[in-house]
mmCIF file of C-alpha atoms in Angstrom:
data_model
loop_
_atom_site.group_PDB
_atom_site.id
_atom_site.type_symbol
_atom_site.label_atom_id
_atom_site.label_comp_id
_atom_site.label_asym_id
_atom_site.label_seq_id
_atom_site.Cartn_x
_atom_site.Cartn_y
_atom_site.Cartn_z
ATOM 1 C CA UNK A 1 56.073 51.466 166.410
ATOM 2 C CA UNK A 2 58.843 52.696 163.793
ATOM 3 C CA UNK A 3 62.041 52.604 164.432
ATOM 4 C CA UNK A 4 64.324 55.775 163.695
ATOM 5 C CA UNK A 5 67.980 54.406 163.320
ATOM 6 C CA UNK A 6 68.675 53.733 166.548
ATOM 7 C CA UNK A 7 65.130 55.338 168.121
ATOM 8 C CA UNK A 8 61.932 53.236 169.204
ATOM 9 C CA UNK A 9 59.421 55.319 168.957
ATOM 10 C CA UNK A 10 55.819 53.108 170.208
ATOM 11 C CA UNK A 11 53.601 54.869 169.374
ATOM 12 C CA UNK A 12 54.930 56.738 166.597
ATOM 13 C CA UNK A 13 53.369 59.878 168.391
ATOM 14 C CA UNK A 14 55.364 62.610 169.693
ATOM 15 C CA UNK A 15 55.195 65.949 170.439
ATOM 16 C CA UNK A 16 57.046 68.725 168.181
ATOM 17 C CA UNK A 17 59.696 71.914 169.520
ATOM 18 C CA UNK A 18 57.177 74.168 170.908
ATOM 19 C CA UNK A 19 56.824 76.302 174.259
ATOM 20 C CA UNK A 20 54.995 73.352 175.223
ATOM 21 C CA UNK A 21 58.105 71.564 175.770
ATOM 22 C CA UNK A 22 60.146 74.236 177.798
ATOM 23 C CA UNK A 23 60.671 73.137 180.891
ATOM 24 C CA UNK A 24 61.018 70.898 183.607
ATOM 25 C CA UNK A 25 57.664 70.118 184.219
ATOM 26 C CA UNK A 26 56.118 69.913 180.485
ATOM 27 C CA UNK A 27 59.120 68.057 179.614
ATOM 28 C CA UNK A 28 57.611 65.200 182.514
ATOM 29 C CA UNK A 29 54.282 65.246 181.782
ATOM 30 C CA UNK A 30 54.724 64.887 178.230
ATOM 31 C CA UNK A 31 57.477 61.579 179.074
ATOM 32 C CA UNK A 32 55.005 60.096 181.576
ATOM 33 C CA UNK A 33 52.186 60.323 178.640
ATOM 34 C CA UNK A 34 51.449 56.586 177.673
ATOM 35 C CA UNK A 35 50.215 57.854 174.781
ATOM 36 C CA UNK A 36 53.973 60.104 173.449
ATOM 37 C CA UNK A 37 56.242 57.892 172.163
ATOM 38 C CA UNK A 38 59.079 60.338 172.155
ATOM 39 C CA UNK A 39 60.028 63.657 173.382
ATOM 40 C CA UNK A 40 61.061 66.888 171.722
ATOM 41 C CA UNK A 41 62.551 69.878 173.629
ATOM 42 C CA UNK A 42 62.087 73.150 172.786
ATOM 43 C CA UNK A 43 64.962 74.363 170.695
ATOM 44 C CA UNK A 44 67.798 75.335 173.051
ATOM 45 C CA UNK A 45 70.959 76.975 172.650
ATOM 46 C CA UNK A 46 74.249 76.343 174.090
ATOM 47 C CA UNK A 47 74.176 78.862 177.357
ATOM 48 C CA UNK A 48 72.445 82.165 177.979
ATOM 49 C CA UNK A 49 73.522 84.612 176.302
ATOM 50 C CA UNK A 50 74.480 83.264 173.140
ATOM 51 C CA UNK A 51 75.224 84.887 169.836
ATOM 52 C CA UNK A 52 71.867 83.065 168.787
ATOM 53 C CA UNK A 53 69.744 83.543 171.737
ATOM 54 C CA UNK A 54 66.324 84.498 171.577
ATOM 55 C CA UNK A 55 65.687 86.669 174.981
ATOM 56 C CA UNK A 56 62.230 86.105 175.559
ATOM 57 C CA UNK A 57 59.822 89.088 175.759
ATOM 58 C CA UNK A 58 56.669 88.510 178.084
ATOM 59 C CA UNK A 59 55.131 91.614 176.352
ATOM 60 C CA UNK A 60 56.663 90.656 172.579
ATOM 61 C CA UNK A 61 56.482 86.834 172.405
ATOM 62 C CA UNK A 62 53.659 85.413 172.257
ATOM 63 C CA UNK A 63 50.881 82.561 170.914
ATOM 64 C CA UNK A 64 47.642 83.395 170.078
ATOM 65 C CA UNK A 65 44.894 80.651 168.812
ATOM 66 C CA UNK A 66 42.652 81.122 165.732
ATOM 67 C CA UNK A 67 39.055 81.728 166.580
ATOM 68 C CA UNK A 68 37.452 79.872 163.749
ATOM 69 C CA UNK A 69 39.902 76.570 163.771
ATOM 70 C CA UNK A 70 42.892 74.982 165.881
ATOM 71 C CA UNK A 71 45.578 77.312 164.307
ATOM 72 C CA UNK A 72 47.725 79.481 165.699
ATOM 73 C CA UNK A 73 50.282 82.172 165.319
ATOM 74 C CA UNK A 74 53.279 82.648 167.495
ATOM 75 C CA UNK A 75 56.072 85.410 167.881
ATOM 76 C CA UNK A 76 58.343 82.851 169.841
ATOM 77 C CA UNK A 77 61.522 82.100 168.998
ATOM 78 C CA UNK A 78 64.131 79.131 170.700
ATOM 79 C CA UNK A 79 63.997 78.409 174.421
ATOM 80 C CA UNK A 80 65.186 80.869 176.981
ATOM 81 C CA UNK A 81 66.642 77.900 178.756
ATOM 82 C CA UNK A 82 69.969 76.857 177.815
ATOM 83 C CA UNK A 83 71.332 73.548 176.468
ATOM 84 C CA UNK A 84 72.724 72.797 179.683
ATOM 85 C CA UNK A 85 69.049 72.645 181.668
ATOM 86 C CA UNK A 86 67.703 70.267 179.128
ATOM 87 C CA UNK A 87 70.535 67.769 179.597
ATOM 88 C CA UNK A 88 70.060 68.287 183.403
ATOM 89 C CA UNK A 89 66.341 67.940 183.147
ATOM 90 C CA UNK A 90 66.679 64.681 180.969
ATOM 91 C CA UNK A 91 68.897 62.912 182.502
ATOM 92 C CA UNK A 92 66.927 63.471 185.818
ATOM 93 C CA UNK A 93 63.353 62.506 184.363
ATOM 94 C CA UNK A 94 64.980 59.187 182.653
ATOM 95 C CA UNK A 95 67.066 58.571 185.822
ATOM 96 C CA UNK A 96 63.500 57.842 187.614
ATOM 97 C CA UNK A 97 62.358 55.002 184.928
ATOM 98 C CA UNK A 98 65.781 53.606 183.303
ATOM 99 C CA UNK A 99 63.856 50.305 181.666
ATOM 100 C CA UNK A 100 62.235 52.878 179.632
ATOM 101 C CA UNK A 101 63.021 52.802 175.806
ATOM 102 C CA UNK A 102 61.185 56.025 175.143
ATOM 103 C CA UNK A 103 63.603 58.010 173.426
ATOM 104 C CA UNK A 104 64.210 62.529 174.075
ATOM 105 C CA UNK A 105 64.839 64.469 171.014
ATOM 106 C CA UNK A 106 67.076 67.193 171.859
ATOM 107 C CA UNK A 107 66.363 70.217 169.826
ATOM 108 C CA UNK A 108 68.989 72.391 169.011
ATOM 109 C CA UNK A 109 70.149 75.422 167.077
ATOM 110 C CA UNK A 110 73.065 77.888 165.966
ATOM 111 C CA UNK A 111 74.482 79.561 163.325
ATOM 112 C CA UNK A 112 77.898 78.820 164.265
ATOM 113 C CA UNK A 113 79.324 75.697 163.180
ATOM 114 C CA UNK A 114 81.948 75.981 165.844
ATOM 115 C CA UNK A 115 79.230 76.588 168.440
ATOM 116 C CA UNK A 116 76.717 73.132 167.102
ATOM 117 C CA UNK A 117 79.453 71.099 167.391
ATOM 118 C CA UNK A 118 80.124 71.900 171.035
ATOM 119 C CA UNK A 119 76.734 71.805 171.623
ATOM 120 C CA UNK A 120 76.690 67.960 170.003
ATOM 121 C CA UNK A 121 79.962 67.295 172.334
ATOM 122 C CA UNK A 122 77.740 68.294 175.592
ATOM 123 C CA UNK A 123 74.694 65.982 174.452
ATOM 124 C CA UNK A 124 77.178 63.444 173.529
ATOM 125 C CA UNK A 125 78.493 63.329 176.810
ATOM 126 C CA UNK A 126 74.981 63.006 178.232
ATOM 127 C CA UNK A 127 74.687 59.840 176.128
ATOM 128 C CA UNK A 128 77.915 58.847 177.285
ATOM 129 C CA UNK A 129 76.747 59.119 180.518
ATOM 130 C CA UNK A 130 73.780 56.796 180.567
ATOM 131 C CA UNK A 131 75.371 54.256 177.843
ATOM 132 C CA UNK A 132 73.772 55.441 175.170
ATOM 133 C CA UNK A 133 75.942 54.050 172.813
ATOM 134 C CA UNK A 134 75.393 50.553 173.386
ATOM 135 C CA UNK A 135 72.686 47.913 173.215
ATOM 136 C CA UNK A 136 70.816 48.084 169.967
ATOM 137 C CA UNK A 137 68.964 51.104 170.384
ATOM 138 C CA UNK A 138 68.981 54.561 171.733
ATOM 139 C CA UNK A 139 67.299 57.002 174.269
ATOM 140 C CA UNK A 140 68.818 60.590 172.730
ATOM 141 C CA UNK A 141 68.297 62.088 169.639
ATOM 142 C CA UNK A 142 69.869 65.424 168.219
ATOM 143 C CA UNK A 143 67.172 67.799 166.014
ATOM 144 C CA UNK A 144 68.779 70.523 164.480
ATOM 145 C CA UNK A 145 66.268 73.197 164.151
ATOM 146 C CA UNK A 146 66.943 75.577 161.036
ATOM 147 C CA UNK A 147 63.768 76.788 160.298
ATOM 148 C CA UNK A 148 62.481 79.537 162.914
ATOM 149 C CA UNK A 149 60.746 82.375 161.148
ATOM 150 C CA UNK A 150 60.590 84.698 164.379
ATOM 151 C CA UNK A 151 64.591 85.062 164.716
ATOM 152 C CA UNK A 152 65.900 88.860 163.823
ATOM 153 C CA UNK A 153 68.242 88.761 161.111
ATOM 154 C CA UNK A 154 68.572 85.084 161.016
ATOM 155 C CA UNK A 155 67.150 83.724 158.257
ATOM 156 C CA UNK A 156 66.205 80.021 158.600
ATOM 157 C CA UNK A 157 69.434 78.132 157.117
ATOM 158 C CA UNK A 158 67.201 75.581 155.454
ATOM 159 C CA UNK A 159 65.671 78.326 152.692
ATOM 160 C CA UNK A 160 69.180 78.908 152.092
ATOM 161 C CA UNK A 161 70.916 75.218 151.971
ATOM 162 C CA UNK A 162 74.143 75.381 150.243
ATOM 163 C CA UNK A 163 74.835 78.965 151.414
ATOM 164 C CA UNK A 164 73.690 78.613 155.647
ATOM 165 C CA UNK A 165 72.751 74.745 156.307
ATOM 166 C CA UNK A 166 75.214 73.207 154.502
ATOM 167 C CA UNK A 167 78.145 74.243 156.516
ATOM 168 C CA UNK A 168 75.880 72.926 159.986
ATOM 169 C CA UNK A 169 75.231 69.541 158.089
ATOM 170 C CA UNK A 170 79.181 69.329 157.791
ATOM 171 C CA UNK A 171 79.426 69.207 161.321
ATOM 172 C CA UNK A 172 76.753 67.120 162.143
ATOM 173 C CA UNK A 173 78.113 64.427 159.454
ATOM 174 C CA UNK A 174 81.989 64.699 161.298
ATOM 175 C CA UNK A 175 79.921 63.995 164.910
ATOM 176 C CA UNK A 176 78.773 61.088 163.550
ATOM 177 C CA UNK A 177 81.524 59.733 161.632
ATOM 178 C CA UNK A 178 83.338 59.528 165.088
ATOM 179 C CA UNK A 179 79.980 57.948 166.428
ATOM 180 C CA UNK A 180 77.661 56.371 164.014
ATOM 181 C CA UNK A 181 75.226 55.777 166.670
ATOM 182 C CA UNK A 182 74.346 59.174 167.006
ATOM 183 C CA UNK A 183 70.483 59.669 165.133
ATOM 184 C CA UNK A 184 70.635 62.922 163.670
ATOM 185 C CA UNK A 185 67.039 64.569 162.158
ATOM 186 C CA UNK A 186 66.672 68.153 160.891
ATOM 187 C CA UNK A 187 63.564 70.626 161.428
ATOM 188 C CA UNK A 188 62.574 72.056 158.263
ATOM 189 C CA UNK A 189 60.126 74.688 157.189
ATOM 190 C CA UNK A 190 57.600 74.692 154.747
ATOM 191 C CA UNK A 191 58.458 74.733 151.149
ATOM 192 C CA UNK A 192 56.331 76.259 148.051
ATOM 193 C CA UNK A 193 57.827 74.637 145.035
ATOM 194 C CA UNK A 194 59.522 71.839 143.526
ATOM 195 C CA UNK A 195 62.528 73.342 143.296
ATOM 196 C CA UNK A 196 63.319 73.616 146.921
ATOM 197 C CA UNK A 197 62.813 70.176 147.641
ATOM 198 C CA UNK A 198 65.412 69.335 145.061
ATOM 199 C CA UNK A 199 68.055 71.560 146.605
ATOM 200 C CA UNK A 200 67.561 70.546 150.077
ATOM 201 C CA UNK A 201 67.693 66.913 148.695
ATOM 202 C CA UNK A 202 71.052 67.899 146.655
ATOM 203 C CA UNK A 203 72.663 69.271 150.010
ATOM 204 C CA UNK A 204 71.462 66.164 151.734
ATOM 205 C CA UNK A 205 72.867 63.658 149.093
ATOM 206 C CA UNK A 206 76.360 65.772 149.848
ATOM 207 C CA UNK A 207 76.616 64.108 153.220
ATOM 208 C CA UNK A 208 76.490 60.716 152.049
ATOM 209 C CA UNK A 209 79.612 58.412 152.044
ATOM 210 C CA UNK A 210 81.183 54.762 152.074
ATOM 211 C CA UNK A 211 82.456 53.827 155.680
ATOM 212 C CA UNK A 212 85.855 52.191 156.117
ATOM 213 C CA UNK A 213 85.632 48.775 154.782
ATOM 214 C CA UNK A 214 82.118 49.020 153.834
ATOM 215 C CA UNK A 215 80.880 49.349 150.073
ATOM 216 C CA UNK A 216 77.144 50.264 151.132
ATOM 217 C CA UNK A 217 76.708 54.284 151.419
ATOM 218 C CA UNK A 218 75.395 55.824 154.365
ATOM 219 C CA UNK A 219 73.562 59.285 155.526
ATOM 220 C CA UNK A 220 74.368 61.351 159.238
ATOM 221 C CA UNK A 221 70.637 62.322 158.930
ATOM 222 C CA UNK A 222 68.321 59.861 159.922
ATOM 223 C CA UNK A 223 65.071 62.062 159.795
ATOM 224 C CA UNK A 224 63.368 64.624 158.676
ATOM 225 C CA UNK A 225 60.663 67.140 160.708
ATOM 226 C CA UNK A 226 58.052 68.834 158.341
ATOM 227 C CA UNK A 227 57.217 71.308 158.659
ATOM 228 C CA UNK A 228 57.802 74.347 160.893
ATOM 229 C CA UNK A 229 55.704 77.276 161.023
ATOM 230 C CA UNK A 230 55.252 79.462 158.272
ATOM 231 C CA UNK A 231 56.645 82.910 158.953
ATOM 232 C CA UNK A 232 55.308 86.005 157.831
ATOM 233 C CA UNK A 233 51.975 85.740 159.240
ATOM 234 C CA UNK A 234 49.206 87.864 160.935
ATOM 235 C CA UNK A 235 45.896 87.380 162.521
ATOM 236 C CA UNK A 236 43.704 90.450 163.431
ATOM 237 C CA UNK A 237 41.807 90.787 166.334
ATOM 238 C CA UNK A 238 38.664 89.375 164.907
ATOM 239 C CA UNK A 239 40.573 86.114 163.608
ATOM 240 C CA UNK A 240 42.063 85.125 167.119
ATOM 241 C CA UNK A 241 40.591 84.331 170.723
ATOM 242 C CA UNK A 242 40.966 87.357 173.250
ATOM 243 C CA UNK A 243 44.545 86.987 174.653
ATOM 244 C CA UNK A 244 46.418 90.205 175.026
ATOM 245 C CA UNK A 245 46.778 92.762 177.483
ATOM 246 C CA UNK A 246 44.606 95.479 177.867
ATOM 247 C CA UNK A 247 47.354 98.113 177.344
ATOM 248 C CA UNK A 248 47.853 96.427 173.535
ATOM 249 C CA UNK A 249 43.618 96.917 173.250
ATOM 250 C CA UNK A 250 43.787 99.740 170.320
ATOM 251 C CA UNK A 251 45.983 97.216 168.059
ATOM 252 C CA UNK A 252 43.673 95.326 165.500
ATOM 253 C CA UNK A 253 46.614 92.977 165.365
ATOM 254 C CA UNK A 254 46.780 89.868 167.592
ATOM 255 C CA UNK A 255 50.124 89.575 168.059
ATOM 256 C CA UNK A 256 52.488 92.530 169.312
ATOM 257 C CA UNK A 257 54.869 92.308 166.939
ATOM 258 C CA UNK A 258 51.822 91.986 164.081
ATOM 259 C CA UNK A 259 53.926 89.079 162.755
ATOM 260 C CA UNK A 260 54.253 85.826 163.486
ATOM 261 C CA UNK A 261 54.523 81.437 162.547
ATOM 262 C CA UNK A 262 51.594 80.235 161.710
ATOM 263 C CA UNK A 263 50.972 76.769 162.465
ATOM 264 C CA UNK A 264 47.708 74.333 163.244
ATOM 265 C CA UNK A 265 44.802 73.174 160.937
ATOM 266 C CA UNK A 266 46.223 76.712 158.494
ATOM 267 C CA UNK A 267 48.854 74.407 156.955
ATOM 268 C CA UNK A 268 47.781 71.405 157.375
ATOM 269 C CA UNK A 269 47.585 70.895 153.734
ATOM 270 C CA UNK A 270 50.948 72.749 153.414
ATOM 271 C CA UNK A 271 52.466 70.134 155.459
ATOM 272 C CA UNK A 272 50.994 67.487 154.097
ATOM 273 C CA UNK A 273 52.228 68.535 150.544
ATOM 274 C CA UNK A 274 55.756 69.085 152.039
ATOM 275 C CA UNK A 275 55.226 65.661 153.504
ATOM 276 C CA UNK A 276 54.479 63.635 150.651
ATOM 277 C CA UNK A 277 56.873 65.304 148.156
ATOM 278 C CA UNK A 278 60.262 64.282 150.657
ATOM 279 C CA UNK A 279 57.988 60.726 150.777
ATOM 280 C CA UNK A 280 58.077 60.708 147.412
ATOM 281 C CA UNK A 281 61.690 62.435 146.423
ATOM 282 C CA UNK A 282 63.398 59.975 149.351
ATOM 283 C CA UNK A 283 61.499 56.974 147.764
ATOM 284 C CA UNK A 284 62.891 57.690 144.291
ATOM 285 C CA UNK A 285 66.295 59.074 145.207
ATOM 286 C CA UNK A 286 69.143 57.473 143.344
ATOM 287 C CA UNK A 287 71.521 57.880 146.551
ATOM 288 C CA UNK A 288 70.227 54.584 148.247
ATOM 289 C CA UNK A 289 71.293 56.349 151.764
ATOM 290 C CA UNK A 290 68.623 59.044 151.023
ATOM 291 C CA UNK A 291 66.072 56.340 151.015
ATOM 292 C CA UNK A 292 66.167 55.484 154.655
ATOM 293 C CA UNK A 293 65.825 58.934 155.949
ATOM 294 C CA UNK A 294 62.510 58.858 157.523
ATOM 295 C CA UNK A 295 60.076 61.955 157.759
ATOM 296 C CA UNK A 296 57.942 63.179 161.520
ATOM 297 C CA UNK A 297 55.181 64.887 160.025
ATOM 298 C CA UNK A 298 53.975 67.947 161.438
ATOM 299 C CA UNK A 299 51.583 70.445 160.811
ATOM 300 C CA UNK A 300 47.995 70.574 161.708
ATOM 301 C CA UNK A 301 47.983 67.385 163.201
ATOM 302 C CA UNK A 302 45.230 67.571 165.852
ATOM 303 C CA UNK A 303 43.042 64.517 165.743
ATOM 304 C CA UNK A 304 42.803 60.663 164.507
ATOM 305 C CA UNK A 305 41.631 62.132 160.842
ATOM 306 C CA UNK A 306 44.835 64.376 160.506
ATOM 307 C CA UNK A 307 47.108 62.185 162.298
ATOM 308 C CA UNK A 308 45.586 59.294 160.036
ATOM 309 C CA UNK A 309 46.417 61.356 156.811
ATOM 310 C CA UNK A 310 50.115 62.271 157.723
ATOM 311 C CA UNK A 311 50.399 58.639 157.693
ATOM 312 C CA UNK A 312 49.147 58.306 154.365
ATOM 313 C CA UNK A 313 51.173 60.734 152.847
ATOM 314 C CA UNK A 314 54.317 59.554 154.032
ATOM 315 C CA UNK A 315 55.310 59.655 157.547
ATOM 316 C CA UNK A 316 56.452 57.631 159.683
ATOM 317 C CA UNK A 317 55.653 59.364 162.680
ATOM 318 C CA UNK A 318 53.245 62.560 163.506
ATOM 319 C CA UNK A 319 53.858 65.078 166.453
ATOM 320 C CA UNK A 320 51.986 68.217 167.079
ATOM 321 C CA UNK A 321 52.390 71.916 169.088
ATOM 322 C CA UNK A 322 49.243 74.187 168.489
ATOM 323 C CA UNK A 323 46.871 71.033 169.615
ATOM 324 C CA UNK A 324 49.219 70.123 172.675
ATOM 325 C CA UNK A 325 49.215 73.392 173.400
ATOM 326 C CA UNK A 326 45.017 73.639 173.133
ATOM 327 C CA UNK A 327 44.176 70.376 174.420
ATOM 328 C CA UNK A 328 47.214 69.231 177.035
ATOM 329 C CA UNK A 329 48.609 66.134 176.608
ATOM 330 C CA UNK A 330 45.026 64.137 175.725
ATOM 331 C CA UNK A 331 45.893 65.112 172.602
ATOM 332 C CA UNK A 332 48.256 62.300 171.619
ATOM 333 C CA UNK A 333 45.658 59.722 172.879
ATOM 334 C CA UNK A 334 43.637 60.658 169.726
ATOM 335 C CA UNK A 335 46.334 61.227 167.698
ATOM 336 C CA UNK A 336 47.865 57.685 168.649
ATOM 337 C CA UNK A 337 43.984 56.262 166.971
ATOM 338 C CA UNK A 338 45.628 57.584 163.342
ATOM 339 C CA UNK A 339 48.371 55.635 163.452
ATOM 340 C CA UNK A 340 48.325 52.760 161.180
ATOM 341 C CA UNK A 341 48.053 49.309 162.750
ATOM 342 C CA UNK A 342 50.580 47.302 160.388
ATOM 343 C CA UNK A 343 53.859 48.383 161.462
ATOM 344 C CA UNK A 344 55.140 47.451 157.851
ATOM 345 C CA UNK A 345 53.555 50.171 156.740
ATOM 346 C CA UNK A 346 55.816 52.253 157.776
#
């Protein structure tokens, strides 16, 4: 178990935003999953169409898987169902077992500020709606995703923090000002140097502040989710199981668009360095509210061995895509065998 400010999450197993989590359906069968102890929705935005929307291409977007390893390489980009399906969709599948702790991470995304914060309001209204804000611990969750590689002309906000994620960070900190019960994580994508962690750290710390009456400092974000895909990426035809249509045949690339995220065993040791140097940064961090911010590690997590060293690098929790999306939901049964067995530990 670890808890997540106000989340439970037993086992700390969950799944990560994928097209594995889209709808209705996947969204139930990963809940009823003894073996999830969370839920993540596929990034959503507000309604359809929205200034951020990805329209989703049957011939465009895709996921391939690597032929030599569980990798893979996707075109996708956020849900094509709205905001407004998800809250539908959770509040019915949590409506059928309301004992349940288990908590729903809602993954979201925009590039408005204007538009995040309405999208907050609707989910807060969802958690208004089941009493979310009481009790001692929570069933919703808000991820802000700002790290899709596969978005036209929208960079992902986090390579850019004081320029693009800042300004979404400022309105996630005023949401939870006005409701400190709100938990509050952030996707991120995979950095390459030092220097990146620092400044995502430095925008971060800028959030930080001393509620009314209270001397001790505190932080909107309560997690972070390492690591996203990383963009740029191509498998040829030789590198990837046969997928594609046969009108596509003559391409030796394997996705349409020839670029793509890669994620799966590829970057598992990306993630795990991007793990352990937040682990680390967080640990040492002279803002004391930095310290609690706990990390989801993801990235080539697939079995008890890769699960087990996300763990050991740092995380307090491990979720997956390219291995649900491979193996089903039996996947978290394996991956709940890595987690450590001393809750202290994490």
């Amino acid at each position: 178990m670890v808890s997540i400010h106000r989340l439970v999450i037993s086992p700390p197993v969950l799944n990560s935003s994928s097209p594995w989590a889209s709808d209705k359906l996947l969204l139930n069968e990963l809940y009823n999953c003894i073996h999830t102890g969370a839920v993540t929705t596929r990034t959503a935005v507000r309604e359809h169409p929205d200034i951020d929307c990805f329209s989703e291409d049957p011939v465009k977007h895709k996921v391939v898987f690597a032929s030599h390893d569980l990798s893979s390489l996707n075109s996708y980009g956020y849900s094509p169902h709205p905001l407004k399906e998800y809250i539908l969709w959770i509040k019915e599948i949590m409506a059928k077992d309301p004992a349940s702790r288990k908590p729903f991470i809602v993954s979201i995304t925009s590039s408005s500020p204007t538009l995040l914060s309405s999208m907050v309001d609707d989910i807060q209204e969802l958690r208004q709606s089941i009493g979310d804000h009481q009790g001692d611990h929570s069933r919703i969750a808000v991820e802000l995703n700002t790290s899709c590689p596969n978005i036209p002309d929208h960079p992902p906000p986090s390579y850019s923090p004081e320029k693009l994620l800042f300004p979404l960070l400022e309105t996630l900190a005023v949401q939870y000002k006005q409701d400190p019960t709100l938990t509050i994580g952030i996707k991120l994508p995979p950095y390459v140097y030092g220097a990146q962690f620092a400044d995502v750290l430095a925008t971060l710390s800028r959030l930080s502040y001393c509620p009314s009456g209270s001397d001790k400092t505190v932080n909107p974000i309560a997690f972070l989710s390492c690591t996203n895909t990383l963009g740029n990426s191509i498998f040829l035809t030789d590198q990837a199981m046969p997928s594609r249509p046969a009108s596509n045949a003559s391409s030796p690339f394997a996705l349409p668009p020839k670029f793509g995220g890669l994620a799966g065993q590829s970057i598992h040791p990306l993630a795990l360095g991007n793990v352990h140097s937040f682990a680390e940064h967080l640990k040492k961090h002279p803002d004391p509210a930095l310290r609690g911010i706990k990390i989801i590690g993801i990235g080539g997590v697939h079995d008890a061995d890769s699960a087990r060293r996300m763990f050991q690098v740092g995380a307090s929790a491990v979720a997956c895509a390219t291995a649900l999306g491979s193996q089903g939901v039996s996947v978290f049964e394996k991956l709940e065998a890595g987690a450590p067995k001393d809750d202290a530990a994490r």
